[in-house]
Coordinates of C-alpha atoms and ligand atoms in Angstrom, one line a residue:
X8 CA -10.5 -0.3 -14.8
X9 CA -11.9 2.5 -17.0
X10 CA -14.2 4.7 -15.0
X11 CA -15.3 7.0 -17.8
X12 CA -16.7 5.9 -21.2
X13 CA -14.9 6.2 -24.6
X14 CA -11.5 6.2 -23.1
X15 CA -8.9 4.4 -25.2
X16 CA -6.2 4.7 -22.6
X17 CA -7.6 3.9 -19.1
X18 CA -6.0 5.0 -15.9
X19 CA -5.1 1.4 -15.2
X20 CA -5.8 -2.1 -16.4
X21 CA -4.6 -5.1 -14.6
X22 CA -2.8 -7.8 -16.6
X23 CA -4.7 -11.0 -16.1
X24 CA -3.6 -13.9 -18.2
X25 CA -3.3 -17.7 -18.6
X26 CA -1.6 -18.3 -15.3
X27 CA -4.3 -16.5 -13.3
X28 CA -7.0 -18.5 -15.2
X29 CA -5.2 -21.8 -14.6
X30 CA -4.8 -21.4 -10.9
X31 CA -8.4 -20.0 -10.4
X32 CA -9.8 -23.0 -12.3
X33 CA -7.7 -25.3 -10.1
X34 CA -9.4 -23.7 -7.0
X35 CA -12.9 -24.2 -8.6
X36 CA -12.2 -27.8 -9.8
X37 CA -10.7 -28.8 -6.5
X38 CA -13.6 -27.0 -4.6
X39 CA -11.1 -25.1 -2.4
X40 CA -12.7 -21.8 -2.9
X41 CA -12.8 -20.4 0.7
X42 CA -10.0 -19.2 2.9
X43 CA -8.2 -22.5 3.2
X44 CA -6.1 -24.0 0.4
X45 CA -2.7 -24.3 -1.0
X46 CA -2.6 -20.9 -2.8
X47 CA -2.8 -19.0 0.5
X48 CA 0.5 -20.6 1.5
X49 CA 2.1 -20.4 -1.9
X50 CA 1.2 -16.7 -2.2
X51 CA 2.4 -15.9 1.3
X52 CA 5.7 -17.8 0.8
X53 CA 6.4 -16.1 -2.5
X54 CA 5.5 -12.7 -1.1
X55 CA 7.9 -13.2 1.8
X56 CA 10.6 -14.3 -0.5
X57 CA 10.1 -11.3 -2.8
X58 CA 10.1 -8.7 -0.1
X59 CA 12.4 -10.4 2.4
X60 CA 9.9 -9.6 5.2
X61 CA 9.9 -12.7 7.4
X62 CA 6.3 -12.9 8.5
X63 CA 3.4 -12.1 6.1
X64 CA -0.3 -12.8 6.4
X65 CA -2.9 -12.5 3.7
X66 CA -6.0 -10.5 4.5
X67 CA -9.2 -9.4 2.6
X68 CA -7.9 -5.9 1.7
X69 CA -5.4 -3.2 2.5
X70 CA -7.6 -1.2 4.8
X71 CA -8.2 -4.2 7.2
X72 CA -4.5 -4.8 7.1
X73 CA -4.0 -1.3 8.6
X74 CA -6.8 -2.0 11.1
X75 CA -5.0 -5.2 12.2
X76 CA -1.8 -3.2 12.6
X77 CA -3.4 -0.7 14.9
X78 CA -5.0 -3.4 17.0
X79 CA -1.9 -5.5 17.3
X80 CA 0.2 -2.5 18.4
X81 CA -2.4 -1.7 21.0
X82 CA -3.4 1.7 19.6
X83 CA -6.8 2.8 20.9
X84 CA -9.0 5.5 22.4
X85 CA -7.2 8.7 23.3
X86 CA -4.1 7.8 21.3
X87 CA -2.7 10.0 18.5
X88 CA -1.2 8.6 15.3
X89 CA 0.9 10.8 13.0
X90 CA 0.5 10.4 9.2
X91 CA 0.9 12.5 6.1
X92 CA -1.8 14.8 4.9
X93 CA -1.3 13.6 1.3
X94 CA -2.5 10.0 1.3
X95 CA -5.5 7.8 0.5
X96 CA -8.3 8.1 3.0
X97 CA -8.0 4.4 4.2
X98 CA -4.8 5.3 6.2
X99 CA -6.8 7.8 8.4
X100 CA -9.9 5.6 8.5
X101 CA -8.0 2.7 10.1
X102 CA -6.8 5.0 12.9
X103 CA -10.4 6.1 13.5
X104 CA -11.7 2.5 13.7
X105 CA -9.7 2.0 16.9
X106 CA -10.9 5.3 18.4
X107 CA -7.5 7.0 17.9
X108 CA -7.0 10.4 16.4
X109 CA -5.1 10.9 13.1
X110 CA -2.7 13.8 13.3
X111 CA -1.6 15.2 10.0
X112 CA 1.8 16.3 8.9
X113 CA 2.5 18.0 5.6
X114 CA 4.5 16.4 2.9
X115 CA 7.8 17.4 1.4
X116 CA 7.3 19.2 -1.9
X117 CA 10.3 17.5 -3.3
X118 CA 9.5 13.9 -2.5
X119 CA 5.7 14.2 -1.9
X120 CA 6.2 12.0 1.2
X121 CA 5.7 12.9 4.9
X122 CA 8.2 15.6 5.8
X123 CA 10.3 14.2 8.6
X124 CA 11.4 17.7 9.8
X125 CA 7.8 18.5 10.6
X126 CA 7.0 15.3 12.5
X127 CA 8.6 16.1 15.9
X128 CA 6.6 19.3 16.3
X129 CA 3.4 17.3 16.2
X130 CA 4.4 14.7 18.9
X131 CA 2.5 14.9 22.2
X132 CA 2.3 12.7 25.3
X133 CA -0.6 10.9 23.5
X134 CA 1.3 10.0 20.3
X135 CA 1.7 6.3 19.9
X136 CA 2.8 5.7 16.3
X137 CA 3.8 7.2 12.9
X138 CA 2.2 5.8 9.8
X139 CA 4.5 6.3 6.9
X140 CA 2.9 6.0 3.5
X141 CA 5.2 5.3 0.5
X142 CA 3.1 7.3 -1.9
X143 CA 2.7 6.7 -5.6
X144 CA 5.5 4.2 -5.6
X145 CA 8.3 6.4 -4.1
X146 CA 9.6 5.6 -0.6
X147 CA 9.7 8.0 2.3
X148 CA 12.9 9.0 4.1
X149 CA 13.1 6.1 6.5
X150 CA 16.4 6.9 8.2
X151 CA 15.1 10.2 9.6
X152 CA 11.7 8.7 10.5
X153 CA 13.3 5.7 12.3
X154 CA 15.5 8.1 14.4
X155 CA 12.5 10.2 15.4
X156 CA 10.6 7.1 16.4
X157 CA 13.5 5.8 18.5
X158 CA 14.0 9.1 20.2
X159 CA 10.3 9.4 21.1
X160 CA 9.6 5.7 21.7
X161 CA 7.0 5.5 18.9
X162 CA 5.9 2.6 16.8
X163 CA 6.2 2.8 13.0
X164 CA 3.7 1.4 10.5
X165 CA 4.5 1.5 6.8
X166 CA 1.5 1.7 4.5
X167 CA 3.0 0.1 1.4
X168 CA -0.3 -0.2 -0.6
X169 CA 1.3 1.8 -3.4
X170 CA 4.8 0.6 -3.0
X171 CA 5.1 -3.0 -4.1
X172 CA 8.5 -3.1 -5.9
X173 CA 9.7 0.0 -4.1
X174 CA 13.2 -0.1 -2.6
X175 CA 15.0 2.1 0.0
X176 CA 18.7 1.7 0.4
X177 CA 18.6 -1.8 -1.3
X178 CA 15.8 -3.1 0.8
X179 CA 12.2 -3.6 -0.2
X180 CA 9.9 -1.2 1.7
X181 CA 7.9 -2.8 4.5
X182 CA 11.0 -4.0 6.4
X183 CA 11.7 -0.7 8.2
X184 CA 8.8 -0.8 10.6
X185 CA 7.0 -2.7 13.3
X186 CA 4.2 -3.7 10.9
X187 CA 3.7 -3.0 7.2
X188 CA 0.7 -3.3 5.0
X189 CA 0.0 -3.9 1.3
X190 CA -3.1 -3.7 -0.9
X191 CA -3.9 -5.8 -3.9
X192 CA -6.9 -3.8 -5.2
X193 CA -7.5 -4.0 -9.0
X194 CA -5.3 -1.0 -9.7
X195 CA -2.4 -1.9 -7.5
X196 CA 0.9 -3.2 -8.9
X197 CA 0.0 -6.8 -8.2
X198 CA -3.7 -7.5 -7.7
X199 CA -5.9 -10.2 -6.2
X200 CA -9.1 -8.3 -7.1
X201 CA -9.6 -7.3 -3.5
X202 CA -6.9 -8.2 -1.0
X203 CA -4.0 -7.2 1.2
X204 CA -1.0 -8.4 3.2
X205 CA 0.0 -7.5 6.7
X206 CA 3.8 -8.1 7.4
X207 CA 6.2 -7.9 10.3
X208 CA 9.6 -9.1 11.6
X209 CA 8.1 -10.1 14.9
X210 CA 6.7 -13.6 15.4
X211 CA 4.7 -12.3 18.3
X212 CA 2.9 -9.6 16.4
X213 CA 2.4 -12.0 13.5
X214 CA 0.6 -14.5 15.8
X215 CA -1.5 -11.8 17.3
X216 CA -2.6 -10.5 13.9
X217 CA -3.4 -14.1 12.7
X218 CA -5.6 -14.6 15.8
X219 CA -7.3 -11.2 15.2
X220 CA -8.0 -12.0 11.5
X221 CA -9.5 -15.4 12.3
X222 CA -12.3 -14.5 14.7
X223 CA -9.9 -14.4 17.7
X224 CA -9.5 -18.2 17.6
X225 CA -7.1 -19.7 20.1
X226 CA -3.9 -21.3 18.6
X227 CA -4.0 -24.3 20.9
X228 CA -7.6 -24.9 21.9
X229 CA -10.2 -25.9 19.2
X230 CA -13.2 -23.5 18.8
X231 CA -12.0 -21.4 21.7
X232 CA -12.2 -17.7 21.1
X233 CA -10.4 -15.8 23.8
X234 CA -10.5 -12.3 22.3
X235 CA -12.8 -10.3 20.1
X236 CA -11.6 -11.0 16.5
X237 CA -12.6 -10.4 12.9
X238 CA -13.1 -12.3 9.7
X239 CA -10.4 -10.6 7.6
X240 CA -9.3 -13.7 5.7
X241 CA -8.4 -13.8 2.0
X242 CA -9.9 -16.5 -0.2
X243 CA -7.9 -19.2 -1.9
X244 CA -9.2 -17.9 -5.2
X245 CA -7.8 -14.4 -4.5
X246 CA -4.5 -15.9 -3.4
X247 CA -4.4 -18.0 -6.6
X248 CA -4.6 -14.8 -8.6
X249 CA -1.9 -13.2 -6.3
X250 CA 0.4 -16.2 -6.7
X251 CA 0.1 -15.9 -10.5
X252 CA 0.7 -12.1 -10.3
X253 CA 3.8 -12.2 -8.2
X254 CA 5.5 -14.5 -10.6
X255 CA 5.1 -11.8 -13.2
X256 CA 5.9 -8.9 -10.9
X257 CA 9.3 -8.2 -12.3
X258 CA 8.0 -7.8 -15.8
X259 CA 5.1 -5.5 -14.7
X260 CA 7.6 -3.3 -12.8
X261 CA 9.9 -3.2 -15.8
X262 CA 7.1 -2.1 -18.1
X263 CA 6.0 0.6 -15.7
X264 CA 9.6 1.9 -15.4
X265 CA 10.0 2.0 -19.2
X266 CA 6.8 4.0 -19.6
X267 CA 7.8 6.4 -16.8
X268 CA 11.2 7.0 -18.4
X269 CA 9.5 8.0 -21.7
X270 CA 7.0 10.3 -19.8
X271 CA 9.8 11.8 -17.7
X272 CA 11.7 12.9 -20.8
X273 CA 8.6 14.3 -22.5
X274 CA 7.4 16.3 -19.5
X275 CA 10.9 17.6 -18.8
X276 CA 11.0 19.0 -22.3
X277 CA 7.9 21.1 -21.7
X278 CA 8.8 22.1 -18.2
X279 CA 6.2 20.1 -16.2
X280 CA 7.3 18.6 -12.9
X281 CA 7.0 14.9 -12.4
X282 CA 7.3 12.7 -9.3
X283 CA 11.1 12.1 -9.1
X284 CA 13.0 9.0 -8.1
X285 CA 15.1 9.9 -5.1
X286 CA 18.7 9.0 -4.4
X287 CA 19.3 5.4 -3.2
X288 CA 15.7 4.4 -3.8
X289 CA 13.9 2.5 -6.6
X290 CA 10.6 4.1 -7.5
X291 CA 8.0 1.5 -8.6
X292 CA 6.0 4.0 -10.5
X293 CA 2.7 2.7 -9.2
X294 CA 0.8 5.6 -10.7
X295 CA 2.7 8.0 -12.9
X296 CA 2.1 11.5 -11.4
X297 CA 2.8 15.0 -12.4
X298 CA 2.5 18.4 -10.6
X299 CA 0.9 21.3 -12.4
X300 CA 1.2 25.0 -11.6
X301 CA -2.5 25.7 -10.9
X302 CA -6.1 24.6 -11.2
X303 CA -6.5 26.2 -14.6
X304 CA -3.5 24.3 -16.0
X305 CA -4.7 21.1 -14.4
X306 CA -8.2 21.4 -15.8
X307 CA -7.2 22.4 -19.3
X308 CA -4.7 19.5 -19.5
X309 CA -7.2 17.0 -18.1
X310 CA -9.8 18.2 -20.6
X311 CA -7.4 18.0 -23.5
X312 CA -6.5 14.4 -22.6
X313 CA -10.1 13.5 -22.1
X314 CA -11.1 14.7 -25.5
X315 CA -8.3 12.5 -26.9
X316 CA -9.5 9.4 -25.0
X317 CA -6.9 9.5 -22.3
X318 CA -8.2 9.0 -18.8
X319 CA -6.6 10.9 -15.8
X320 CA -7.3 11.4 -12.2
X321 CA -6.4 14.1 -9.7
X322 CA -3.9 13.4 -6.9
X323 CA -5.3 12.7 -3.4
X324 CA -7.0 15.7 -1.8
X325 CA -5.3 17.1 1.3
X326 CA -8.5 18.7 2.7
X327 CA -9.2 18.2 6.3
X328 CA -10.4 14.7 7.3
X329 CA -13.9 14.6 8.8
X330 CA -13.7 13.0 12.2
X331 CA -17.2 12.0 13.2
X332 CA -16.3 10.1 16.4
Ligands
PLP20 C1 -5.2 1.3 -1.9 C2 -4.7 2.0 -0.6 C3 -5.1 1.5 0.6 C4 -6.3 0.6 0.9 O1 -6.3 -0.6 0.2 P1 -7.6 -1.4 -0.1 O2 -7.1 -2.7 -0.5 O3 -8.3 -0.6 -1.2 O4 -8.4 -1.4 1.1 C5 -4.5 2.1 1.8 N1 -3.6 3.0 1.7 C6 -3.2 3.5 0.5 C7 -2.1 4.5 0.4 C8 -3.7 3.0 -0.7 O5 -3.3 3.5 -1.9

């Protein structure tokens, strides 16, 4: 995953080993290479066991998972959806796909997550949902957000793309909302190459999203398509990689934590702020992040690291999102 040349330490490199090879070869030798096959079920079952979210459904990436969430919750034209300014662009894109408007709320400087105390000021009669993003592997303050959503009758979507292995009050994130989404892009904590998961506690929402991801096909009448649907299915090959990855997830997460502990100590010594693990949460350290004082400090440190073969990337930009609707 090295974007620049001559980098000894890339930003990220997925661990792909014997197990992935074995399962992928099994797909090829058995000819089950499309979106049906045993690895889809195996990956979904193991993902549900791991996260304890009852209904999970594989999809082709994390962005379409968010799109399905919007569709299933009936979010559409004229609606407003609250989300943090500091996030990956896919969160806002998915809201735009259904013709709704992303409404941005600043993040808490301490946690880098959406600031719950600023949410209520942004709620209008058009607001339908809050998208919570558990950014960089830390979780947002779910208690406060759930209370706000209840008081104002809003839906919650958790974008857990960066939060596989993240816990809030002893529960894996993704269980605190109506629908949660995950991404398995090559640099995510577990990967399928490209891939995603859309999860819920509601059987009804699960069935609806299944229908939407499979061209709107009816559950009880063959080749009958009663609604406009999409082809957002994951392939058995991707699921085979995912099934191999999830079996190694605990060791990936442990390795990340050990590296983060070393970095935390070192950065603390020289007075540089790092992304902190909050009380009663488990940070999964998806991407180790630090906060520098200004542009000059950032650029000089990035240059210094580059010269020494260490690749870095800036945090997401919080500049205004271009709505070209
Ligand atoms: C990676 C990511 C996504 C999108 O996932 P893809 O699988 O790349 O489509 C969405 N939201 C956040 C916060 C992400 O980091």
